[in-house]
Structures are given as C-alpha cells and as structure tokens.
Amino acid sequence: CNPETVSTDYDTSDRLYFEPLTLEDVLEIVELEKPKGVIVQYGGQTPLKLAQALEANGVPVIGTSPDSIDLAEDRERFQQLVEKLGLKQPPNRIARNDQEALVLAREIGYPLVVRPSYVLGGRAMEIVYGESDLARYVRDAVKVSNDSPVLLDRFLDNAVEVDVDIIADSTGAVLVGGVMEHIEEAGVHSGDSSCSLPPYSLSAKTQAELRRQVVELAKALNVVGLMNTQFAIQTSEEGDDTIYLLEVNPRASRTVPFVSKATGMPLAKIAARCMAGKSLAEQGALKEIVPHYYSVKEAIFPFAKFQGVDPILGPEMRSTGEVMGVGRNFGAAFARAQEAGGIKAPPVGKVFLSVRDPDKSRVLPVARDLIERGYT
C-alpha cells in the first residue's frame, strides 16, 4: 500500500509503520501490536501472497479467507470454478518449459497474451503474434520452469474491456459498486486505459449480464469485502455480445477511488465495515448507484518528460498517475478529463497515421473525421 497517503496524517492511523511488505516484517508488527487480525485487501497484489503464510503463523486474516484468495489466484483452481459456473474464459494454458509453451501455443492459436504466473503491473507481459515472437519471449524475457510457469491466453482482438468493482458481506449479500467501460481496447493494461462510469456504449442487456456474473463469482468465492473483476466483450457482425472473464482480484483495485468519487459511495469504508462483521443491510448499502452524469478516468503518462521512450501502450503498465472528468454526457466528461490531464488537441495540420495491417479498414473512419476537422 502507499504509506504516503497517511504519512502526514495525525488522527486516522493509531500506528504507522514504514516497512517492506514481507512476511517477516508483518509478523514482527503483529507480535508487537497483537491485533485482532489483519486486512490484506488494501495493499494491491503483494499482501494477497502473504495471506496463507500469515494464517499458517496463527494470524487471523479479516475478510475474504486465504483459501478463497488462493481459489481466485490459482489458475487451475479458478478455471475449474469458472467451468462449474458456466462462464467463458479466453482459451488458455500453463507452460512449464520452453518446448511445452510452443506446443500449447499451437493448440490455442495466435495471437497470445503471455506472462509469468505472478505479475505486478503487467511486467514482462507481451502480446505475441507468432512462434518466433514466443520463442524469443521464453528465451529472453522469462525463465520458464515448474516453479515459474508461463501463462498463455488467447488474445481477444477488437474487444472492449470492462472493470466491475463489488462489495460482499458475510451474509452473502453483494453490492455492485460500479461498472466501468474502457475506452482503449482489451490488450492495453487496465491502469493505462481511460474508462467511463456508467458505460458509454454497452447495451443494458450486456450490463445486466455482467452484474449477474460478478454476483455469482463473489458468492462462489465467499468474498467478504472488495472484489474487482475484469471482462472482455467481443461483438459479432450481427451485434451479439460475447462476454469473456479475464481475471478476478479479491481485493481493492486501483479503480476504487474513482468509483467512490463518481458515485459518492465510500466503497473502502463500507468494505472495511463488512470485514469487521457489519452487513450491507445494516449499513444501508444494498443498491448500486448509477449516476445520471458521466465520469471518465484518464491515465497520465511520462512520455513528454522522457524523450525517446516508446509511447506505444500494451499489457505492461506505463502510466504514472490519473485524472478525472465529469460531465452531463460522455463527450463532455471525456473532454474535461483530457483538459485535466493537460492533453491538448494538436493544431490543424498534417497527421501521420500508422496501424498494423488488420486494423487498416478500421482506421478509415478516424481518417475521415480528421479530414472533416481540417487536418490533412
């Protein structure tokens, strides 16, 4: 977690420790403070890895149980749960050596998203389009072994990504905090993608199905506290949406502050009370708030300050901050988010467009719009 958020605060925290998030350091603090339990949901991905070890050392974990956390984090266990619930995932495999990775990739088909089994901020994640790319990846980027397998997922081209944050209590009640539609396509790290709450293009039917699926997942995982779920949606030529489940994080996501600000609902506080034993009903938090206005989150990048850095976005996170814009409609909210981020429309002049071959037909409407606005 970020200690700077409370480092100068004098009344929120009873105690403040600046220590690494390792098992040894946490156990030392627990030994000193003797708390009733620890919460691992507010520090990102790292504390989740400590949950089972803390429990093994006799430290009570408040909220979602370590076994449920492992169920969501363990690829093979989670896949069994997804199949049991009848949900869809992109075709995927786990490779434990270089040769196995190449064989399994042929089974799934290219393009693929490849990554180490444990990854933070999308580090060492890549989209590979052929066997030569994958061979280079397993040779140069990662060391594949039984202890460090590589995850292979079929890359969903031309898909819309969606984030959903929820809170669940110990009675099994689930509150949907917010449904966010990404503006960049799936394949760009969620921390680098702009997003809109409420969604700006998803049908009511698709949104209802997303809500149904996250509630099913939260109940199946016995979540107590926060959970973030990421989906990808592909639309057929007939206009039918297919929803794919990408991943579930049984913790607070980076989107929680944005959702809380956009809806006026303090998700972190409500979730903490759920973990402490209060139900959602007791807190009067049973109904999702869908604002009548739009809020857009925009990522901030350091490219202007670091000349020569490749600005092309992908699965590895590049942003260093974010801003928010609010408006009566999506266009106004998006424009205000751009203004807040210091992103200005370039003056009218010549524009150079370069896209990969499969995207050439899709870039034509963009080119026409630019010409209509006076660009050449």
Short mmCIF file of C-alpha atoms in Angstrom, two decimals:
data_model
loop_
_atom_site.label_atom_id
_atom_site.label_comp_id
_atom_site.label_asym_id
_atom_site.label_seq_id
_atom_site.Cartn_x
_atom_site.Cartn_y
_atom_site.Cartn_z
CA CYS A 1 0.00 0.00 0.00
CA ASN A 2 1.05 3.63 -0.30
CA PRO A 3 2.23 4.91 3.11
CA GLU A 4 2.39 8.46 1.76
CA THR A 5 -1.42 8.63 1.91
CA VAL A 6 -1.27 8.61 5.73
CA SER A 7 2.34 9.61 6.43
CA THR A 8 1.45 13.16 7.49
CA ASP A 9 -1.94 12.33 8.97
CA TYR A 10 -2.24 12.73 12.73
CA ASP A 11 -5.65 11.23 13.54
CA THR A 12 -6.61 8.49 11.03
CA SER A 13 -3.97 5.90 11.93
CA ASP A 14 -3.30 4.80 15.51
CA ARG A 15 0.08 3.44 14.38
CA LEU A 16 2.07 3.95 11.20
CA TYR A 17 4.89 1.64 10.09
CA PHE A 18 7.19 2.19 7.12
CA GLU A 19 8.25 -1.39 6.46
CA PRO A 20 8.53 -3.68 3.42
CA LEU A 21 5.51 -5.89 2.77
CA THR A 22 7.26 -9.15 3.62
CA LEU A 23 6.10 -11.96 5.90
CA GLU A 24 8.91 -11.35 8.41
CA ASP A 25 8.21 -7.63 8.75
CA VAL A 26 4.45 -8.11 9.07
CA LEU A 27 4.88 -10.85 11.69
CA GLU A 28 7.15 -8.57 13.74
CA ILE A 29 4.50 -5.84 13.74
CA VAL A 30 1.77 -8.37 14.62
CA GLU A 31 3.90 -9.65 17.51
CA LEU A 32 4.32 -6.09 18.78
CA GLU A 33 0.77 -4.80 18.29
CA LYS A 34 -1.20 -8.05 18.84
CA PRO A 35 -4.14 -7.01 16.62
CA LYS A 36 -7.40 -8.94 16.35
CA GLY A 37 -6.49 -9.64 12.73
CA VAL A 38 -5.02 -8.21 9.55
CA ILE A 39 -6.68 -6.97 6.36
CA VAL A 40 -4.83 -7.81 3.13
CA GLN A 41 -7.24 -6.22 0.64
CA TYR A 42 -5.94 -2.65 0.55
CA GLY A 43 -2.29 -3.09 -0.43
CA GLY A 44 -2.52 -4.27 -4.02
CA GLN A 45 -1.36 -7.69 -5.14
CA THR A 46 1.60 -8.20 -2.76
CA PRO A 47 -0.36 -8.70 0.52
CA LEU A 48 -2.57 -11.35 -1.10
CA LYS A 49 0.50 -13.56 -1.48
CA LEU A 50 1.09 -13.29 2.29
CA ALA A 51 -2.44 -14.36 3.30
CA GLN A 52 -1.84 -18.11 3.56
CA ALA A 53 1.54 -17.70 5.27
CA LEU A 54 0.01 -15.30 7.82
CA GLU A 55 -2.78 -17.78 8.54
CA ALA A 56 -0.22 -20.58 8.91
CA ASN A 57 1.55 -18.44 11.52
CA GLY A 58 -1.66 -18.04 13.53
CA VAL A 59 -2.54 -14.53 12.35
CA PRO A 60 -6.30 -14.13 11.66
CA VAL A 61 -6.99 -12.70 8.19
CA ILE A 62 -10.05 -10.46 8.29
CA GLY A 63 -12.39 -10.52 5.28
CA THR A 64 -12.08 -12.98 2.40
CA SER A 65 -10.40 -16.17 3.67
CA PRO A 66 -6.88 -17.13 2.49
CA ASP A 67 -8.32 -20.25 0.84
CA SER A 68 -10.80 -18.16 -1.16
CA ILE A 69 -7.98 -15.79 -2.13
CA ASP A 70 -5.97 -18.78 -3.34
CA LEU A 71 -9.01 -20.06 -5.26
CA ALA A 72 -9.16 -16.77 -7.16
CA GLU A 73 -5.39 -16.52 -7.66
CA ASP A 74 -4.54 -20.14 -8.52
CA ARG A 75 -5.01 -20.51 -12.28
CA GLU A 76 -6.05 -24.17 -12.32
CA ARG A 77 -8.41 -24.00 -9.30
CA PHE A 78 -10.04 -20.84 -10.66
CA GLN A 79 -10.52 -22.40 -14.09
CA GLN A 80 -12.44 -25.29 -12.51
CA LEU A 81 -14.69 -22.78 -10.70
CA VAL A 82 -15.33 -20.83 -13.91
CA GLU A 83 -16.34 -24.02 -15.73
CA LYS A 84 -18.61 -25.00 -12.83
CA LEU A 85 -20.37 -21.61 -13.03
CA GLY A 86 -20.73 -21.92 -16.82
CA LEU A 87 -18.77 -18.74 -17.57
CA LYS A 88 -16.48 -18.17 -20.55
CA GLN A 89 -12.75 -17.53 -20.49
CA PRO A 90 -10.38 -16.99 -23.42
CA PRO A 91 -8.66 -20.31 -24.31
CA ASN A 92 -5.62 -20.59 -22.05
CA ARG A 93 -2.87 -22.95 -20.94
CA ILE A 94 0.02 -23.12 -18.45
CA ALA A 95 3.50 -23.96 -19.78
CA ARG A 96 6.28 -25.22 -17.51
CA ASN A 97 9.11 -25.36 -20.05
CA ASP A 98 10.08 -23.70 -23.33
CA GLN A 99 9.05 -26.57 -25.58
CA GLU A 100 5.69 -27.01 -23.86
CA ALA A 101 4.98 -23.31 -24.38
CA LEU A 102 5.45 -23.65 -28.15
CA VAL A 103 3.29 -26.80 -28.34
CA LEU A 104 0.45 -25.33 -26.25
CA ALA A 105 0.55 -22.08 -28.23
CA ARG A 106 -0.17 -24.02 -31.42
CA GLU A 107 -3.19 -25.61 -29.71
CA ILE A 108 -4.62 -22.25 -28.61
CA GLY A 109 -3.71 -20.28 -31.73
CA TYR A 110 -2.10 -16.86 -32.16
CA PRO A 111 -2.11 -14.02 -31.18
CA LEU A 112 -1.46 -14.73 -27.49
CA VAL A 113 -1.01 -12.76 -24.29
CA VAL A 114 1.94 -14.29 -22.43
CA ARG A 115 3.02 -13.54 -18.88
CA PRO A 116 4.74 -15.04 -15.84
CA SER A 117 2.45 -16.76 -13.34
CA TYR A 118 2.86 -13.94 -10.80
CA VAL A 119 2.98 -10.48 -12.27
CA LEU A 120 2.63 -6.94 -10.90
CA GLY A 121 1.65 -4.01 -13.10
CA GLY A 122 1.78 -6.18 -16.20
CA ARG A 123 5.57 -6.50 -16.03
CA ALA A 124 7.01 -8.99 -18.54
CA MET A 125 3.59 -9.32 -20.22
CA GLU A 126 3.55 -9.31 -24.02
CA ILE A 127 1.25 -9.90 -26.96
CA VAL A 128 2.93 -12.36 -29.34
CA TYR A 129 1.71 -12.83 -32.91
CA GLY A 130 3.69 -15.90 -33.98
CA GLU A 131 6.02 -18.71 -32.97
CA SER A 132 9.19 -16.67 -33.46
CA ASP A 133 7.86 -14.00 -31.06
CA LEU A 134 7.01 -16.63 -28.44
CA ALA A 135 10.39 -18.37 -28.81
CA ARG A 136 12.14 -15.03 -28.25
CA TYR A 137 9.94 -14.32 -25.21
CA VAL A 138 10.63 -17.62 -23.41
CA ARG A 139 14.32 -17.35 -24.32
CA ASP A 140 14.99 -13.72 -23.36
CA ALA A 141 12.16 -12.30 -21.23
CA VAL A 142 11.42 -15.01 -18.66
CA LYS A 143 12.86 -18.24 -17.31
CA VAL A 144 10.21 -20.96 -17.62
CA SER A 145 10.18 -23.75 -15.02
CA ASN A 146 7.84 -25.78 -12.78
CA ASP A 147 8.22 -23.09 -10.10
CA SER A 148 7.83 -20.22 -12.59
CA PRO A 149 5.38 -21.30 -15.31
CA VAL A 150 4.26 -19.05 -18.14
CA LEU A 151 0.56 -18.35 -18.71
CA LEU A 152 -0.69 -18.40 -22.30
CA ASP A 153 -4.04 -16.73 -23.11
CA ARG A 154 -5.67 -16.29 -26.49
CA PHE A 155 -5.63 -12.56 -27.27
CA LEU A 156 -9.12 -11.22 -27.95
CA ASP A 157 -8.80 -8.84 -30.88
CA ASN A 158 -11.18 -5.87 -31.21
CA ALA A 159 -12.63 -6.47 -27.73
CA VAL A 160 -13.95 -3.94 -25.21
CA GLU A 161 -12.61 -4.32 -21.68
CA VAL A 162 -14.81 -3.75 -18.63
CA ASP A 163 -13.98 -3.43 -14.91
CA VAL A 164 -16.57 -4.17 -12.22
CA ASP A 165 -16.00 -3.42 -8.52
CA ILE A 166 -18.22 -5.05 -5.90
CA ILE A 167 -18.53 -5.39 -2.12
CA ALA A 168 -19.82 -8.57 -0.44
CA ASP A 169 -20.59 -9.24 3.21
CA SER A 170 -20.56 -12.39 5.35
CA THR A 171 -24.30 -12.98 4.77
CA GLY A 172 -23.72 -13.44 1.01
CA ALA A 173 -25.21 -10.07 0.02
CA VAL A 174 -23.42 -8.36 -2.87
CA LEU A 175 -23.35 -4.66 -3.77
CA VAL A 176 -22.16 -3.65 -7.25
CA GLY A 177 -20.06 -0.53 -6.76
CA GLY A 178 -19.69 0.38 -10.42
CA VAL A 179 -19.37 -0.91 -13.98
CA MET A 180 -16.62 0.82 -15.97
CA GLU A 181 -16.19 0.55 -19.74
CA HIS A 182 -12.64 1.03 -21.01
CA ILE A 183 -12.03 3.37 -23.91
CA GLU A 184 -8.86 1.65 -25.16
CA GLU A 185 -9.35 -1.88 -26.45
CA ALA A 186 -8.51 -5.00 -24.46
CA GLY A 187 -4.76 -5.60 -24.58
CA VAL A 188 -3.86 -2.25 -23.02
CA HIS A 189 -3.13 -2.56 -19.28
CA SER A 190 -6.19 -1.53 -17.26
CA GLY A 191 -4.09 1.06 -15.39
CA ASP A 192 -3.23 2.74 -18.71
CA SER A 193 -6.73 2.72 -20.15
CA SER A 194 -9.27 5.50 -19.83
CA CYS A 195 -12.66 4.33 -18.59
CA SER A 196 -16.19 5.62 -18.28
CA LEU A 197 -18.75 5.19 -15.50
CA PRO A 198 -21.50 4.46 -16.40
CA PRO A 199 -20.57 2.63 -19.63
CA TYR A 200 -20.97 4.79 -22.74
CA SER A 201 -21.71 2.12 -25.38
CA LEU A 202 -22.64 -1.20 -23.71
CA SER A 203 -26.25 -2.33 -24.05
CA ALA A 204 -28.47 -2.65 -20.97
CA LYS A 205 -28.65 -6.41 -21.62
CA THR A 206 -24.86 -6.80 -21.58
CA GLN A 207 -24.54 -4.69 -18.43
CA ALA A 208 -27.17 -6.82 -16.67
CA GLU A 209 -25.27 -9.99 -17.62
CA LEU A 210 -22.01 -8.52 -16.30
CA ARG A 211 -23.69 -7.77 -12.99
CA ARG A 212 -25.14 -11.28 -12.82
CA GLN A 213 -21.74 -12.86 -13.43
CA VAL A 214 -19.89 -10.82 -10.79
CA VAL A 215 -22.54 -11.62 -8.17
CA GLU A 216 -22.22 -15.34 -8.99
CA LEU A 217 -18.43 -15.13 -8.72
CA ALA A 218 -18.49 -13.23 -5.42
CA LYS A 219 -20.82 -15.80 -3.87
CA ALA A 220 -18.86 -18.78 -5.22
CA LEU A 221 -15.61 -17.32 -3.86
CA ASN A 222 -17.21 -16.42 -0.48
CA VAL A 223 -15.87 -12.89 -0.79
CA VAL A 224 -16.12 -10.68 2.28
CA GLY A 225 -15.00 -7.18 1.36
CA LEU A 226 -13.93 -5.92 -2.05
CA MET A 227 -13.54 -7.73 -5.36
CA ASN A 228 -12.53 -6.44 -8.79
CA THR A 229 -13.43 -8.37 -11.95
CA GLN A 230 -12.17 -7.73 -15.48
CA PHE A 231 -14.08 -8.79 -18.58
CA ALA A 232 -13.54 -8.55 -22.34
CA ILE A 233 -16.53 -8.25 -24.68
CA GLN A 234 -16.44 -9.15 -28.36
CA THR A 235 -19.29 -8.07 -30.62
CA SER A 236 -20.21 -10.16 -33.66
CA GLU A 237 -21.19 -8.73 -37.05
CA GLU A 238 -24.82 -9.43 -36.08
CA GLY A 239 -24.39 -7.24 -32.98
CA ASP A 240 -24.36 -10.03 -30.38
CA ASP A 241 -22.01 -9.59 -27.42
CA THR A 242 -19.89 -12.45 -26.05
CA ILE A 243 -18.55 -11.89 -22.53
CA TYR A 244 -15.19 -13.38 -21.55
CA LEU A 245 -13.94 -13.41 -17.96
CA LEU A 246 -10.32 -12.23 -17.83
CA GLU A 247 -9.50 -12.24 -14.12
CA VAL A 248 -10.82 -11.76 -10.60
CA ASN A 249 -8.91 -9.87 -7.90
CA PRO A 250 -10.29 -10.45 -4.36
CA ARG A 251 -9.06 -7.07 -3.18
CA ALA A 252 -9.39 -3.33 -3.69
CA SER A 253 -8.43 -2.33 -7.22
CA ARG A 254 -6.92 0.97 -8.37
CA THR A 255 -10.43 1.85 -9.61
CA VAL A 256 -11.97 2.00 -6.10
CA PRO A 257 -11.14 5.71 -5.50
CA PHE A 258 -12.52 6.60 -8.95
CA VAL A 259 -15.77 4.66 -8.42
CA SER A 260 -16.19 6.15 -4.95
CA LYS A 261 -15.73 9.68 -6.29
CA ALA A 262 -18.01 9.07 -9.28
CA THR A 263 -20.88 7.57 -7.27
CA GLY A 264 -20.43 9.27 -3.90
CA MET A 265 -20.35 5.86 -2.22
CA PRO A 266 -17.32 5.26 0.09
CA LEU A 267 -16.50 1.73 -1.07
CA ALA A 268 -13.36 1.29 1.04
CA LYS A 269 -15.18 2.28 4.23
CA ILE A 270 -18.23 0.10 3.52
CA ALA A 271 -15.98 -2.88 2.70
CA ALA A 272 -13.93 -2.43 5.88
CA ARG A 273 -17.11 -2.49 7.96
CA CYS A 274 -18.23 -5.66 6.14
CA MET A 275 -14.90 -7.27 7.03
CA ALA A 276 -15.40 -6.20 10.65
CA GLY A 277 -18.75 -8.05 10.74
CA LYS A 278 -21.34 -5.46 9.69
CA SER A 279 -23.70 -6.45 6.91
CA LEU A 280 -24.50 -4.32 3.87
CA ALA A 281 -28.12 -4.13 5.08
CA GLU A 282 -27.00 -2.69 8.43
CA GLN A 283 -25.08 -0.02 6.54
CA GLY A 284 -27.99 0.76 4.21
CA ALA A 285 -25.81 -0.11 1.22
CA LEU A 286 -27.86 -2.56 -0.81
CA LYS A 287 -28.50 -0.69 -4.05
CA GLU A 288 -26.00 0.20 -6.77
CA ILE A 289 -25.77 3.91 -7.50
CA VAL A 290 -25.81 4.57 -11.27
CA PRO A 291 -25.19 8.32 -11.74
CA HIS A 292 -27.23 10.35 -14.23
CA TYR A 293 -23.96 12.01 -15.30
CA TYR A 294 -20.73 10.55 -16.72
CA SER A 295 -17.30 10.29 -15.10
CA VAL A 296 -14.17 9.50 -17.12
CA LYS A 297 -10.81 8.40 -15.70
CA GLU A 298 -7.81 9.31 -17.85
CA ALA A 299 -4.28 7.96 -17.37
CA ILE A 300 -1.26 10.30 -17.23
CA PHE A 301 1.98 9.27 -18.93
CA PRO A 302 5.57 10.50 -18.53
CA PHE A 303 6.42 10.41 -22.24
CA ALA A 304 6.74 14.21 -22.58
CA LYS A 305 9.41 14.29 -19.84
CA PHE A 306 11.33 11.22 -21.05
CA GLN A 307 12.26 11.77 -24.67
CA GLY A 308 12.90 8.61 -26.66
CA VAL A 309 10.61 6.39 -24.56
CA ASP A 310 8.32 4.22 -26.70
CA PRO A 311 4.78 5.65 -26.25
CA ILE A 312 3.00 2.57 -27.65
CA LEU A 313 0.70 1.08 -25.00
CA GLY A 314 0.36 -2.64 -24.29
CA PRO A 315 -0.09 -5.13 -21.44
CA GLU A 316 2.72 -3.61 -19.36
CA MET A 317 1.63 -0.59 -17.29
CA ARG A 318 3.26 2.72 -18.29
CA SER A 319 1.15 5.43 -16.60
CA THR A 320 2.31 7.41 -13.57
CA GLY A 321 -0.99 8.93 -12.45
CA GLU A 322 -4.58 9.64 -13.41
CA VAL A 323 -7.18 12.41 -13.55
CA MET A 324 -10.96 12.52 -13.70
CA GLY A 325 -13.52 14.47 -15.68
CA VAL A 326 -17.27 14.76 -15.01
CA GLY A 327 -19.95 15.89 -17.44
CA ARG A 328 -23.65 15.65 -18.34
CA ASN A 329 -22.75 13.35 -21.24
CA PHE A 330 -19.82 11.13 -22.17
CA GLY A 331 -18.28 13.64 -24.59
CA ALA A 332 -18.20 16.44 -22.02
CA ALA A 333 -16.73 14.16 -19.34
CA PHE A 334 -14.06 12.86 -21.72
CA ALA A 335 -13.11 16.40 -22.82
CA ARG A 336 -12.77 17.53 -19.19
CA ALA A 337 -10.61 14.51 -18.37
CA GLN A 338 -8.32 15.42 -21.29
CA GLU A 339 -8.16 19.01 -20.09
CA ALA A 340 -7.36 17.90 -16.53
CA GLY A 341 -4.54 15.74 -17.86
CA GLY A 342 -3.06 18.61 -19.85
CA ILE A 343 -3.79 16.79 -23.12
CA LYS A 344 -4.46 19.37 -25.82
CA ALA A 345 -5.69 18.78 -29.36
CA PRO A 346 -2.81 19.43 -31.78
CA PRO A 347 -3.16 22.43 -34.11
CA VAL A 348 -4.68 21.78 -37.51
CA GLY A 349 -2.04 20.43 -39.89
CA LYS A 350 -0.68 17.20 -41.29
CA VAL A 351 -1.40 13.92 -39.48
CA PHE A 352 0.57 10.70 -39.86
CA LEU A 353 -1.45 7.51 -39.19
CA SER A 354 0.34 4.18 -38.89
CA VAL A 355 -1.52 0.98 -37.96
CA ARG A 356 -0.94 -2.74 -38.39
CA ASP A 357 -2.48 -4.43 -41.44
CA PRO A 358 -5.53 -5.98 -39.67
CA ASP A 359 -6.56 -2.51 -38.40
CA LYS A 360 -6.34 -0.64 -41.71
CA SER A 361 -10.04 -0.94 -42.51
CA ARG A 362 -10.96 0.27 -39.02
CA VAL A 363 -8.78 3.38 -39.19
CA LEU A 364 -10.63 4.79 -42.23
CA PRO A 365 -13.49 6.40 -40.22
CA VAL A 366 -10.88 8.06 -37.97
CA ALA A 367 -9.06 9.44 -41.01
CA ARG A 368 -12.33 10.80 -42.45
CA ASP A 369 -13.19 12.50 -39.13
CA LEU A 370 -9.76 14.16 -39.03
CA ILE A 371 -10.17 15.44 -42.61
CA GLU A 372 -13.61 16.88 -41.74
CA ARG A 373 -11.96 18.77 -38.86
CA GLY A 374 -9.41 20.37 -41.16
CA TYR A 375 -6.45 18.01 -40.81
CA THR A 376 -4.63 16.62 -43.83
#
